[in-house]
XYZ file of C-alpha atoms in Angstrom:
723
model
C 0.151 -0.002 -0.075
C 0.964 3.474 -0.690
C 2.138 5.803 2.104
C -1.047 7.880 1.465
C -3.227 4.823 2.123
C -1.332 4.217 5.301
C -2.011 7.755 6.452
C -5.614 7.213 5.818
C -5.699 4.216 8.121
C -3.827 6.151 10.766
C -6.188 9.139 10.436
C -9.207 6.636 10.936
C -7.543 5.090 13.967
C -6.944 8.643 15.370
C -10.718 9.477 14.784
C -11.799 6.241 16.434
C -9.438 6.989 19.454
C -10.891 10.242 19.902
C -14.466 8.980 19.898
C -13.522 5.908 22.016
C -14.536 3.242 19.655
C -12.332 0.577 21.318
C -13.334 -2.443 19.507
C -13.178 -0.837 16.199
C -9.676 0.511 16.817
C -8.180 -2.823 17.762
C -10.020 -4.527 14.851
C -8.614 -1.990 12.404
C -5.059 -2.202 13.927
C -5.076 -6.010 13.532
C -6.733 -6.235 10.070
C -4.499 -3.392 8.488
C -1.350 -4.498 10.134
C -0.037 -0.893 10.267
C 0.136 -0.149 14.000
C 0.937 -2.625 16.896
C -0.792 -1.365 20.114
C 1.622 -2.516 22.918
C -0.801 -1.099 25.557
C -3.580 -3.216 24.362
C -1.354 -6.326 24.274
C -0.347 -5.552 27.863
C -3.845 -5.331 29.053
C -4.842 -8.652 27.523
C -1.647 -10.442 28.706
C -2.099 -9.297 32.352
C -5.803 -10.358 32.223
C -4.718 -13.610 30.932
C -6.963 -13.377 27.864
C -4.698 -15.725 25.729
C -7.112 -16.282 22.786
C -7.517 -12.559 22.413
C -3.809 -12.184 22.559
C -3.073 -14.614 19.745
C -5.792 -13.245 17.519
C -4.495 -9.739 17.958
C -0.922 -10.938 17.181
C -2.099 -12.983 14.028
C -2.657 -9.577 12.258
C 1.143 -8.872 12.495
C 3.004 -12.130 12.765
C 2.609 -15.752 12.338
C 4.012 -18.638 14.490
C 6.470 -19.731 11.726
C 7.520 -16.403 10.310
C 11.182 -16.307 11.981
C 12.823 -17.096 15.270
C 11.385 -14.141 17.007
C 7.767 -15.021 16.024
C 8.375 -18.647 17.210
C 9.742 -17.362 20.557
C 6.615 -15.045 21.039
C 3.924 -17.813 20.396
C 6.064 -20.326 22.237
C 6.386 -18.209 25.362
C 2.506 -17.322 25.296
C 1.540 -20.896 25.032
C 3.911 -22.082 27.747
C 2.569 -19.594 30.103
C -0.875 -20.556 29.412
C 0.079 -24.250 29.896
C 1.886 -23.551 33.371
C -1.107 -21.637 34.639
C -3.428 -24.538 33.899
C -0.920 -26.642 35.953
C -0.836 -24.116 38.616
C -4.681 -24.362 38.934
C -4.195 -28.082 39.001
C -6.264 -28.414 35.969
C -4.500 -31.155 34.240
C -7.191 -31.725 31.711
C -6.923 -28.221 30.310
C -2.990 -28.605 30.645
C -3.169 -31.754 28.371
C -5.388 -29.923 25.878
C -3.017 -27.155 25.655
C 0.031 -29.481 25.265
C -1.865 -31.301 22.447
C -3.440 -28.545 20.569
C -1.104 -25.457 21.103
C 2.298 -26.798 21.857
C 2.395 -29.822 19.839
C 3.266 -27.436 16.860
C 6.669 -27.021 18.434
C 7.476 -30.570 19.121
C 9.389 -31.150 15.817
C 11.636 -27.871 15.985
C 12.038 -28.092 19.662
C 11.868 -31.688 20.571
C 13.805 -31.676 23.796
C 11.808 -28.728 25.143
C 8.584 -30.262 24.316
C 9.629 -33.530 26.201
C 10.533 -31.496 29.247
C 7.321 -29.636 29.129
C 5.388 -32.948 28.884
C 7.225 -34.276 31.999
C 5.885 -31.505 33.989
C 2.553 -33.314 34.064
C 4.122 -35.926 36.357
C 4.972 -33.439 39.093
C 2.783 -32.406 41.964
C 4.138 -28.810 41.425
C 6.003 -27.830 38.315
C 8.290 -25.677 40.430
C 10.066 -28.839 41.308
C 11.731 -28.696 37.964
C 14.971 -26.594 38.709
C 14.422 -24.338 35.739
C 11.067 -23.271 37.017
C 12.037 -23.048 40.676
C 11.852 -19.309 40.716
C 8.637 -19.035 38.640
C 6.504 -16.571 40.556
C 2.701 -16.429 40.958
C 0.384 -15.894 38.085
C 0.403 -12.061 38.101
C 4.229 -11.752 38.474
C 4.770 -14.353 35.915
C 2.513 -12.478 33.404
C 4.498 -9.391 34.026
C 7.747 -11.283 33.409
C 6.288 -12.637 30.267
C 5.263 -9.214 29.201
C 8.732 -7.918 29.466
C 9.970 -10.671 27.394
C 7.307 -10.190 24.754
C 8.161 -6.530 24.468
C 11.885 -7.362 23.840
C 10.807 -9.903 21.158
C 8.386 -7.604 19.338
C 10.989 -4.924 19.288
C 13.614 -7.133 17.823
C 11.143 -8.787 15.353
C 11.710 -7.006 12.019
C 7.959 -7.940 11.031
C 6.707 -5.840 14.063
C 9.432 -3.404 15.237
C 8.496 -0.783 12.735
C 4.881 -0.926 13.732
C 5.242 0.036 17.459
C 4.950 3.826 17.083
C 1.683 5.660 16.239
C 2.550 9.110 13.866
C -0.540 11.417 15.326
C -1.255 14.181 12.738
C -0.482 17.739 13.220
C -3.059 20.233 12.059
C -1.103 21.210 8.929
C -0.886 17.439 7.688
C -4.578 16.916 8.683
C -5.543 19.992 6.647
C -3.290 18.715 3.705
C -5.225 15.446 3.639
C -8.629 17.087 3.777
C -7.604 19.579 1.124
C -6.480 16.922 -1.180
C -9.735 15.202 -0.860
C -11.627 18.474 -1.689
C -9.326 19.261 -4.503
C -9.887 15.656 -5.851
C -13.659 15.955 -5.310
C -13.719 19.186 -7.333
C -11.696 17.859 -10.160
C -13.722 14.666 -10.415
C -16.872 16.637 -10.585
C -15.647 19.077 -13.075
C -13.599 16.656 -15.139
C -14.489 13.017 -14.789
C -11.336 12.004 -16.892
C -8.144 11.255 -15.163
C -5.802 14.067 -14.813
C -2.391 12.627 -15.573
C -0.394 15.558 -13.987
C -2.344 15.104 -10.567
C -1.948 11.342 -10.751
C 1.841 11.433 -11.118
C 1.709 13.876 -8.136
C 0.633 10.892 -6.008
C 2.079 7.882 -7.835
C 5.101 8.741 -9.918
C 8.251 8.739 -7.873
C 10.644 7.844 -10.426
C 12.623 11.050 -9.940
C 13.240 10.252 -6.316
C 15.843 7.958 -4.779
C 14.504 4.490 -3.694
C 13.982 5.080 0.026
C 12.251 8.432 -0.663
C 10.092 7.047 -3.426
C 8.720 4.417 -0.747
C 8.238 6.982 2.084
C 6.978 10.259 0.624
C 3.360 11.053 -0.497
C 4.128 14.276 -2.413
C 6.720 16.733 -3.334
C 5.313 19.370 -1.405
C 4.373 17.815 1.896
C 6.752 16.545 4.596
C 7.490 12.888 4.948
C 5.103 11.507 7.561
C 7.307 8.445 8.509
C 10.675 8.268 7.146
C 12.461 4.821 7.244
C 16.077 4.133 7.363
C 17.336 0.505 6.667
C 20.638 -0.572 8.301
C 21.735 -3.888 6.572
C 24.312 -5.541 8.617
C 27.859 -6.329 7.304
C 29.639 -9.664 7.527
C 30.402 -9.083 11.205
C 26.869 -7.744 12.125
C 24.852 -11.071 12.362
C 22.514 -11.144 15.286
C 22.668 -13.994 17.787
C 20.827 -17.169 16.704
C 20.048 -18.538 20.193
C 18.476 -16.162 22.495
C 17.370 -17.594 25.704
C 14.075 -17.498 27.591
C 13.498 -15.862 30.882
C 12.570 -19.289 32.464
C 16.023 -20.961 31.547
C 14.804 -23.094 28.658
C 16.826 -22.493 25.295
C 14.770 -21.751 22.418
C 16.556 -21.803 19.056
C 15.618 -18.776 16.961
C 15.895 -18.969 13.335
C 19.218 -17.926 11.994
C 17.484 -16.626 8.731
C 15.453 -13.805 10.163
C 15.843 -10.641 8.129
C 17.534 -7.766 9.833
C 16.103 -4.467 9.305
C 15.888 -1.262 11.517
C 13.437 1.514 11.086
C 13.096 4.760 12.579
C 9.561 6.260 12.615
C 8.999 9.961 13.244
C 5.769 10.843 15.066
C 4.208 14.177 15.021
C 2.407 16.224 17.636
C -1.030 15.952 19.372
C -4.078 14.651 17.638
C -6.711 16.990 16.074
C -10.400 16.389 16.580
C -12.392 16.180 13.298
C -16.046 16.386 13.115
C -17.489 12.956 12.642
C -19.604 13.412 9.478
C -17.155 15.804 7.768
C -14.138 13.642 8.484
C -15.683 10.391 7.232
C -16.917 12.258 4.108
C -13.540 13.478 3.309
C -11.895 10.186 3.924
C -14.255 8.460 1.597
C -13.637 10.973 -1.053
C -9.833 10.783 -0.787
C -9.881 7.032 -0.494
C -12.034 6.770 -3.642
C -9.883 9.314 -5.586
C -6.682 7.388 -4.670
C -7.670 3.858 -6.093
C -9.804 2.561 -3.272
C -13.530 1.841 -3.157
C -16.002 2.193 -0.366
C -17.898 -0.891 0.873
C -21.535 -0.354 0.369
C -22.245 -1.063 4.137
C -22.189 1.874 6.365
C -20.119 0.474 8.960
C -18.021 3.603 9.648
C -16.966 3.869 5.996
C -15.082 0.439 5.854
C -12.631 0.423 3.054
C -11.317 -2.156 0.841
C -8.845 -2.428 -2.017
C -10.042 -2.433 -5.640
C -8.815 -5.470 -7.259
C -7.165 -4.671 -10.781
C -9.196 -6.252 -13.447
C -7.263 -8.836 -15.618
C -7.496 -8.132 -19.241
C -8.312 -10.967 -21.516
C -5.374 -11.738 -23.838
C -4.920 -14.470 -26.376
C -2.636 -17.261 -25.386
C -0.980 -20.349 -27.077
C -1.800 -23.847 -26.119
C 0.688 -23.642 -23.304
C -0.962 -20.565 -21.777
C 1.899 -18.514 -22.846
C 1.104 -15.015 -24.293
C 3.724 -13.816 -26.960
C 4.992 -10.482 -25.907
C 4.016 -8.959 -29.455
C 0.323 -9.797 -28.429
C 0.714 -8.281 -25.061
C 1.828 -4.722 -26.160
C -1.363 -3.452 -27.819
C -0.877 -0.414 -25.774
C 2.850 -0.417 -26.413
C 4.469 3.088 -26.382
C 6.216 4.642 -29.297
C 9.676 3.615 -28.372
C 11.572 6.309 -30.361
C 9.163 9.165 -29.341
C 9.669 8.079 -25.539
C 13.269 7.872 -25.769
C 13.758 11.206 -27.433
C 12.131 12.859 -24.447
C 14.873 11.895 -22.088
C 18.002 13.820 -21.369
C 20.497 13.731 -24.245
C 23.895 12.320 -23.550
C 27.244 12.342 -25.448
C 28.562 8.888 -25.987
C 31.875 8.514 -24.098
C 34.425 6.033 -25.345
C 36.825 4.628 -22.646
C 39.498 2.784 -24.424
C 42.563 3.489 -22.291
C 43.250 2.348 -18.506
C 44.034 5.966 -17.650
C 40.424 6.978 -18.452
C 38.875 4.913 -15.566
C 39.732 3.410 -12.220
C 40.143 -0.439 -12.167
C 41.336 -2.808 -9.405
C 41.934 -6.549 -10.182
C 40.994 -8.731 -7.246
C 43.667 -11.482 -6.883
C 43.103 -14.042 -9.383
C 41.763 -17.527 -8.801
C 44.526 -20.196 -8.533
C 42.764 -22.388 -10.994
C 42.755 -20.200 -14.174
C 40.837 -22.837 -16.024
C 37.668 -21.926 -14.136
C 35.364 -19.086 -15.131
C 33.951 -16.569 -12.728
C 30.157 -17.578 -13.284
C 28.497 -15.653 -10.345
C 29.520 -12.465 -8.610
C 27.816 -10.516 -5.889
C 28.441 -7.434 -3.611
C 27.484 -7.968 -0.089
C 24.503 -5.858 0.975
C 26.537 -3.704 3.100
C 28.893 -2.890 0.090
C 32.090 -3.782 1.810
C 32.930 -7.065 0.168
C 32.629 -9.076 -3.131
C 31.523 -12.796 -3.188
C 32.402 -14.832 -6.136
C 31.497 -18.417 -7.277
C 33.589 -20.155 -9.834
C 32.588 -22.919 -12.352
C 34.504 -25.528 -10.338
C 32.251 -24.803 -7.248
C 34.622 -22.644 -5.175
C 33.504 -19.731 -3.468
C 35.717 -16.797 -2.238
C 35.171 -13.479 -0.470
C 37.213 -10.259 -0.556
C 36.823 -7.312 1.846
C 37.888 -3.801 1.823
C 39.007 -2.782 5.236
C 38.829 0.626 6.923
C 41.882 2.671 6.459
C 42.889 6.311 5.999
C 42.625 6.021 2.377
C 39.257 4.272 2.565
C 37.548 5.518 6.108
C 34.129 3.944 4.940
C 35.540 0.621 4.371
C 33.343 0.235 1.329
C 34.282 -1.386 -1.961
C 36.323 0.987 -4.076
C 38.394 0.640 -7.428
C 41.246 2.523 -5.860
C 42.179 -0.126 -3.197
C 42.932 -3.759 -3.508
C 40.738 -5.812 -1.266
C 41.959 -8.747 0.889
C 40.933 -12.258 0.624
C 38.913 -13.052 3.687
C 39.532 -16.217 5.427
C 37.947 -17.324 8.955
C 40.150 -18.729 11.727
C 38.590 -21.981 11.125
C 40.580 -22.313 7.739
C 37.499 -23.721 6.132
C 36.948 -23.155 2.381
C 33.735 -22.484 0.764
C 33.330 -25.397 -1.749
C 30.095 -26.772 -3.258
C 29.301 -30.406 -3.924
C 30.222 -30.937 -7.622
C 29.315 -34.130 -9.370
C 31.582 -35.750 -11.823
C 29.514 -35.123 -14.876
C 29.117 -31.472 -14.156
C 30.283 -29.947 -17.489
C 26.750 -28.578 -18.186
C 26.119 -27.567 -14.537
C 24.684 -24.097 -13.823
C 26.475 -22.478 -10.882
C 24.017 -20.484 -8.678
C 24.313 -18.363 -5.641
C 22.218 -15.953 -3.413
C 22.924 -13.983 -0.352
C 20.749 -13.347 2.694
C 19.714 -9.787 3.362
C 21.852 -9.665 6.571
C 25.012 -10.931 4.711
C 25.350 -13.686 7.188
C 24.322 -16.726 4.943
C 24.971 -17.869 1.488
C 23.067 -20.519 -0.596
C 24.773 -21.955 -3.502
C 25.251 -24.952 -5.769
C 27.070 -26.140 -8.871
C 25.343 -29.090 -10.395
C 25.190 -30.956 -7.007
C 23.442 -30.642 -3.713
C 22.402 -27.096 -2.459
C 24.775 -25.897 0.177
C 23.832 -23.366 3.076
C 27.090 -21.611 4.337
C 27.638 -19.299 7.303
C 29.502 -16.339 5.872
C 31.262 -15.766 9.195
C 32.915 -19.098 9.567
C 32.459 -20.715 5.930
C 30.897 -23.580 7.827
C 28.326 -25.584 5.867
C 25.253 -25.472 8.051
C 22.977 -27.893 5.860
C 22.807 -29.418 2.494
C 19.603 -30.170 0.531
C 18.035 -30.997 -2.756
C 20.440 -33.444 -4.220
C 20.075 -33.844 -8.021
C 18.487 -34.782 -10.182
C 17.219 -32.362 -11.255
C 19.969 -29.871 -10.460
C 19.383 -26.225 -9.244
C 19.797 -23.504 -11.626
C 18.816 -20.320 -10.016
C 17.994 -18.959 -6.362
C 16.259 -15.947 -4.916
C 15.525 -15.256 -1.196
C 12.230 -13.873 -0.322
C 12.715 -10.284 0.220
C 10.771 -10.265 3.558
C 11.538 -13.666 4.981
C 15.146 -15.102 4.654
C 13.544 -18.550 5.686
C 11.858 -18.741 2.282
C 13.884 -19.168 -0.962
C 12.710 -19.814 -4.598
C 14.765 -22.409 -6.248
C 14.660 -22.806 -9.940
C 15.375 -26.161 -11.326
C 16.810 -27.853 -14.338
C 13.579 -29.702 -15.012
C 11.716 -26.254 -15.313
C 10.186 -26.448 -11.941
C 10.383 -23.667 -9.236
C 10.480 -24.939 -5.522
C 9.389 -22.623 -2.728
C 11.657 -23.798 -0.039
C 11.464 -23.137 3.647
C 15.313 -23.437 4.857
C 14.393 -23.521 8.506
C 11.592 -26.190 8.297
C 13.645 -28.164 5.618
C 10.625 -28.511 3.245
C 9.219 -27.697 0.068
C 6.157 -25.591 0.574
C 5.116 -25.723 -3.058
C 6.103 -26.248 -6.624
C 5.412 -23.889 -9.378
C 5.103 -25.428 -12.735
C 4.628 -23.803 -16.265
C 7.966 -23.387 -17.839
C 9.084 -25.854 -20.540
C 12.935 -25.370 -20.126
C 15.175 -24.855 -17.184
C 14.659 -21.704 -14.984
C 17.230 -19.016 -15.652
C 16.141 -16.137 -13.564
C 14.057 -15.291 -10.431
C 13.172 -11.848 -8.785
C 10.559 -10.632 -6.316
C 8.570 -7.562 -6.106
C 7.266 -6.716 -2.572
C 5.175 -3.934 -3.811
C 3.332 -6.026 -6.305
C 3.655 -9.268 -4.266
C 4.810 -11.296 -7.015
C 7.561 -13.502 -8.158
C 8.709 -13.343 -11.764
C 10.498 -16.296 -13.348
C 12.285 -16.491 -16.647
C 13.357 -19.627 -18.497
C 15.340 -21.063 -21.362
C 12.230 -21.396 -23.051
C 12.164 -17.583 -23.650
C 9.081 -17.212 -21.334
C 8.255 -14.946 -18.359
C 5.892 -16.341 -15.764
C 4.276 -14.026 -12.885
C 3.360 -15.775 -9.652
C 1.506 -14.572 -6.557
C 3.968 -14.501 -3.718
C 0.876 -14.742 -1.370
C -0.654 -18.000 -2.409
C 2.007 -18.919 -5.241
C -0.726 -19.090 -7.933
C 0.144 -18.182 -11.515
C -1.043 -14.689 -12.380
C 0.111 -14.373 -15.994
C 2.749 -15.212 -18.671
C 4.295 -13.867 -21.699
C 6.602 -15.120 -24.421
C 9.622 -13.178 -25.345
C 10.013 -12.081 -29.106
C 13.517 -12.836 -30.459
C 15.090 -14.401 -33.551
C 13.789 -17.957 -33.861
C 17.214 -19.489 -33.968
C 18.176 -17.834 -30.753
C 15.043 -17.993 -28.852
C 15.855 -21.198 -26.844
C 19.617 -20.391 -26.700
C 21.420 -18.936 -23.439
C 19.820 -17.625 -20.415
C 16.978 -15.141 -19.942
C 17.554 -12.920 -16.817
C 15.335 -10.589 -14.983
C 15.664 -7.758 -12.449
C 13.366 -5.403 -10.925
C 13.876 -1.672 -11.030
C 13.880 0.062 -7.646
C 10.226 0.884 -8.127
C 9.570 -2.792 -8.261
C 7.375 -2.278 -11.346
C 9.667 -1.990 -14.257
C 11.489 -5.338 -15.153
C 14.919 -5.350 -16.764
C 14.995 -8.530 -19.134
C 18.479 -9.634 -20.520
C 18.960 -12.162 -23.388
C 22.034 -12.618 -25.400
C 19.973 -11.082 -28.362
C 18.177 -8.132 -26.487
C 17.792 -5.844 -23.527
C 14.440 -4.740 -22.839
C 12.381 -2.918 -20.125
C 8.805 -4.373 -19.406
C 6.052 -2.675 -17.137
C 4.617 -5.423 -15.047
C 1.688 -3.373 -13.839
C 0.518 -2.936 -17.466
C 1.864 -6.099 -18.968
C 3.510 -4.173 -21.803
C 6.993 -3.664 -23.177
C 8.360 -0.233 -22.781
C 11.437 -0.349 -24.846
C 14.269 -2.533 -26.047
C 17.714 -2.501 -27.388
C 19.348 -4.847 -29.837
C 23.191 -5.295 -30.167
C 24.334 -3.027 -32.906
C 27.218 -0.964 -34.348
C 30.140 -0.715 -31.658
C 28.258 -3.095 -29.445
C 27.231 -5.847 -31.920
C 28.478 -9.015 -29.874
C 26.114 -11.165 -28.000
C 25.136 -9.817 -24.529
C 26.622 -11.849 -21.644
C 24.992 -10.252 -18.636
C 23.212 -7.123 -17.470
C 22.262 -5.264 -14.239
C 20.584 -2.153 -12.896
C 22.727 0.326 -10.986
C 21.692 0.685 -7.295
C 19.621 3.733 -8.046
C 18.035 2.104 -11.222
C 19.249 5.034 -13.268
C 21.820 3.122 -15.195
C 21.899 -0.347 -16.903
C 25.430 -2.216 -17.247
C 25.665 -4.644 -19.944
C 28.722 -6.897 -20.684
C 29.334 -8.414 -24.117
C 31.283 -11.481 -25.316
C 33.887 -9.357 -27.184
C 34.806 -7.720 -23.803
C 33.003 -4.432 -24.317
C 30.838 -2.956 -21.452
C 27.819 -0.677 -22.352
C 26.472 1.837 -19.795
C 22.982 2.770 -20.877
C 20.439 5.172 -19.635
C 17.924 3.087 -17.677
C 14.819 4.984 -18.771
C 15.776 5.171 -22.680
C 18.142 2.421 -23.018
C 20.367 4.976 -24.853
C 24.000 4.209 -24.837
C 25.858 6.658 -22.510
C 29.222 5.269 -22.452
C 31.422 2.153 -23.980
C 34.044 0.783 -21.944
C 36.507 -1.199 -24.182
C 38.380 -4.214 -23.053
C 41.574 -2.371 -23.606
C 40.532 -0.118 -20.667
C 40.420 -2.845 -18.097
C 41.913 -6.199 -19.543
C 45.556 -6.531 -20.159
C 46.543 -7.692 -23.619
C 46.253 -11.358 -23.965
C 49.391 -13.389 -24.596
C 47.396 -15.558 -27.204
C 44.615 -14.327 -29.456
C 43.128 -17.937 -29.552
C 40.390 -16.930 -27.033
C 38.835 -13.612 -26.185
C 38.911 -12.830 -22.481
C 35.501 -11.334 -21.652
C 33.026 -10.684 -18.872
C 30.515 -13.566 -18.029
C 28.774 -11.632 -15.301
C 28.332 -8.123 -14.013
C 27.124 -6.725 -10.586
C 26.621 -3.304 -9.293
C 27.510 -1.748 -5.949
C 24.509 -1.505 -3.530
C 25.168 2.108 -2.647
C 27.607 3.426 -5.345
C 25.629 3.930 -8.642
C 28.754 4.265 -10.755
C 30.685 1.237 -9.570
C 30.465 -2.154 -11.034
C 32.339 -5.474 -10.922
C 32.800 -8.082 -13.661
C 33.788 -11.786 -13.564
C 36.037 -12.706 -16.521
C 36.483 -15.913 -18.449
C 40.070 -16.228 -17.238
C 38.960 -16.534 -13.595
C 39.759 -12.897 -12.612
C 37.455 -10.211 -11.187
C 37.595 -6.418 -12.019
C 36.066 -3.655 -10.081
C 35.547 -0.425 -12.262
C 34.677 3.102 -11.648
C 34.753 6.356 -13.634
C 37.985 8.401 -13.301
C 38.276 10.760 -10.355
C 37.820 13.725 -12.603
C 34.552 12.567 -14.534
C 32.856 10.848 -11.501
C 30.106 9.576 -13.814
C 29.764 7.425 -16.919
C 29.065 9.808 -19.847
C 28.493 13.420 -20.235
C 25.317 15.379 -20.726
C 25.023 17.260 -24.037
C 25.683 20.865 -23.162
C 22.869 23.276 -23.791
C 23.897 26.529 -25.645
C 23.486 29.578 -23.457
C 21.669 32.422 -25.266
C 23.942 35.417 -25.492
C 22.338 39.033 -25.371
C 22.660 40.865 -28.525
C 24.262 44.137 -27.267
C 27.398 45.493 -29.205
C 28.755 47.017 -26.098
C 28.873 43.759 -24.052
C 28.876 41.160 -26.774
C 32.559 40.084 -25.809
C 31.846 39.835 -22.145
C 28.727 37.906 -22.613
C 30.202 35.458 -24.934
C 33.057 34.985 -22.424
C 30.527 34.437 -19.634
C 28.670 31.916 -21.564
C 31.801 30.013 -22.502
C 32.667 29.721 -18.773
C 29.171 28.658 -17.816
C 29.629 25.816 -20.395
C 32.887 24.691 -18.960
C 31.518 24.576 -15.514
């Protein structure tokens, strides 16, 4: 949901609070999932209303979300069980043991056995770990302290614990917006693109601002900052309970921190006028009003699916899905013009060569920056993985990756190496790798079993899914590091729960192996691409197929090579890369926006492509060694980096050394790294003088026609151009 819709919910909550509609308040809190009312939870815990406690929690977390959520539900049900024992109500205790605690018997077998044995004791405090367990009220208070800590630490609930009350100025802004919408809709029923872009078009904003702001003119109501942890920033995986029993939290919980700014005191709104404006504003912003009069209850408007022609496999050719396709040339001409920059000499850019792999017969097939931007992780075709880190120094105080300093090969004290299981007949194996959001865990494979590595110790925590079929692509769920999408050689996608060690579901539809996977949290979808030149769109809520399209490319090359996909930072536009084409696809509208085909100075097949961190650039590598830097909106070439600028002349011309994979720095938009066919890795940045790839075309400055000042004006204009 957009920030504006979120503000509407908070405004309704404020209204309900002022008018003391207690039941409605907590129902809306739970059903919207926007604000967790700790005070309400405190009341229910101290009252021992456990069913209501779990019902309220269910709007924000589930018992199997992550380690924090498991702890929360386990502690509540354990307290409920102990209270039944304390009342000597063993029938109720057995019921709780069987119905509520049984779900934890597999993941916490020893704990469940110990809890069961309490039934044999006259007083459960005879157990040494429970000797200091107080009376019911004190135990509930102790539980409440523990729950608060867990909720504050849980990334699924921590950012929902603060309520932003609206100042008078913000409240007036919302109401004025609703009045303006009402006026415009009555006067002109046709959509106003300019107004619509005011609320929805954030393409000119950085990613964080695009998700947080509601307009250009109004202040941000709830700015969020994300702090991904570095390699040394993993949170402890085994927090202990207050009663002495150890509960193993999942090590895959996503780590995010958010700061929510709350404004001043609430402002009363007349009931009829307030609700009327809320309804008008909601309708204008893409929501519809339920016909019932229960306080103007709102619900989302479902986007209708258009009927499209499909082939016998249910696949829609892209050419059929672009009836509303934009004029590609006209659209690109409106973007900012750039002069093509040719970089052919090493002095024209900054390049650092990461120490080469000892086995030069292996290619660098997969390459990733850590999310913190301080290290590079590489996977070779022989299954070996290595990690290089940039340390803090006077020359590099931030410790971030840079092309001006050589990084160091990072090795844990254990002396372990990260090596994948590689079968003997692995010539056609597809190496694949993905990194958890907290930079703590790596999942990779190279034709054999999938391995889960701890990036701190390089220890293999587990292996799973032995071939056949072999894994070909991985993608962590962006909101839950327990869930990973695994593309397979047999064209099936497995939705796998790492913590539970089970396949939740299998997605079928592709005809060839899976070559790309990417998630959009804003659209709640998973996009998959395959060697069958098809894209499939799956709901990440219920994993049902939403749509599919077939890519248009030369017939002889349609089923060759990999088709890769990556979402723009707006999580709506999709970058599609095949050796024959670069394309940008609008997933909301299911239409092709624009495409680029290898030509002229960049005529070789494309080997890899990726968005820059701010999604303003597209980096593409080619099999002749060239690297193209494109404007992401227009796909116009801004800069060509020739192989002579970053690859030393080969001793033999029998094989061209070229990049197989490109990756981009998570914070520096102009930094990229490429993995080469000779086993080496290059980190590349613009020269210190240029700072950026490509130069904008200078716009002539009009010179005043005045014979007395003509020379001075011309000189000033020339100086401005140079600046």
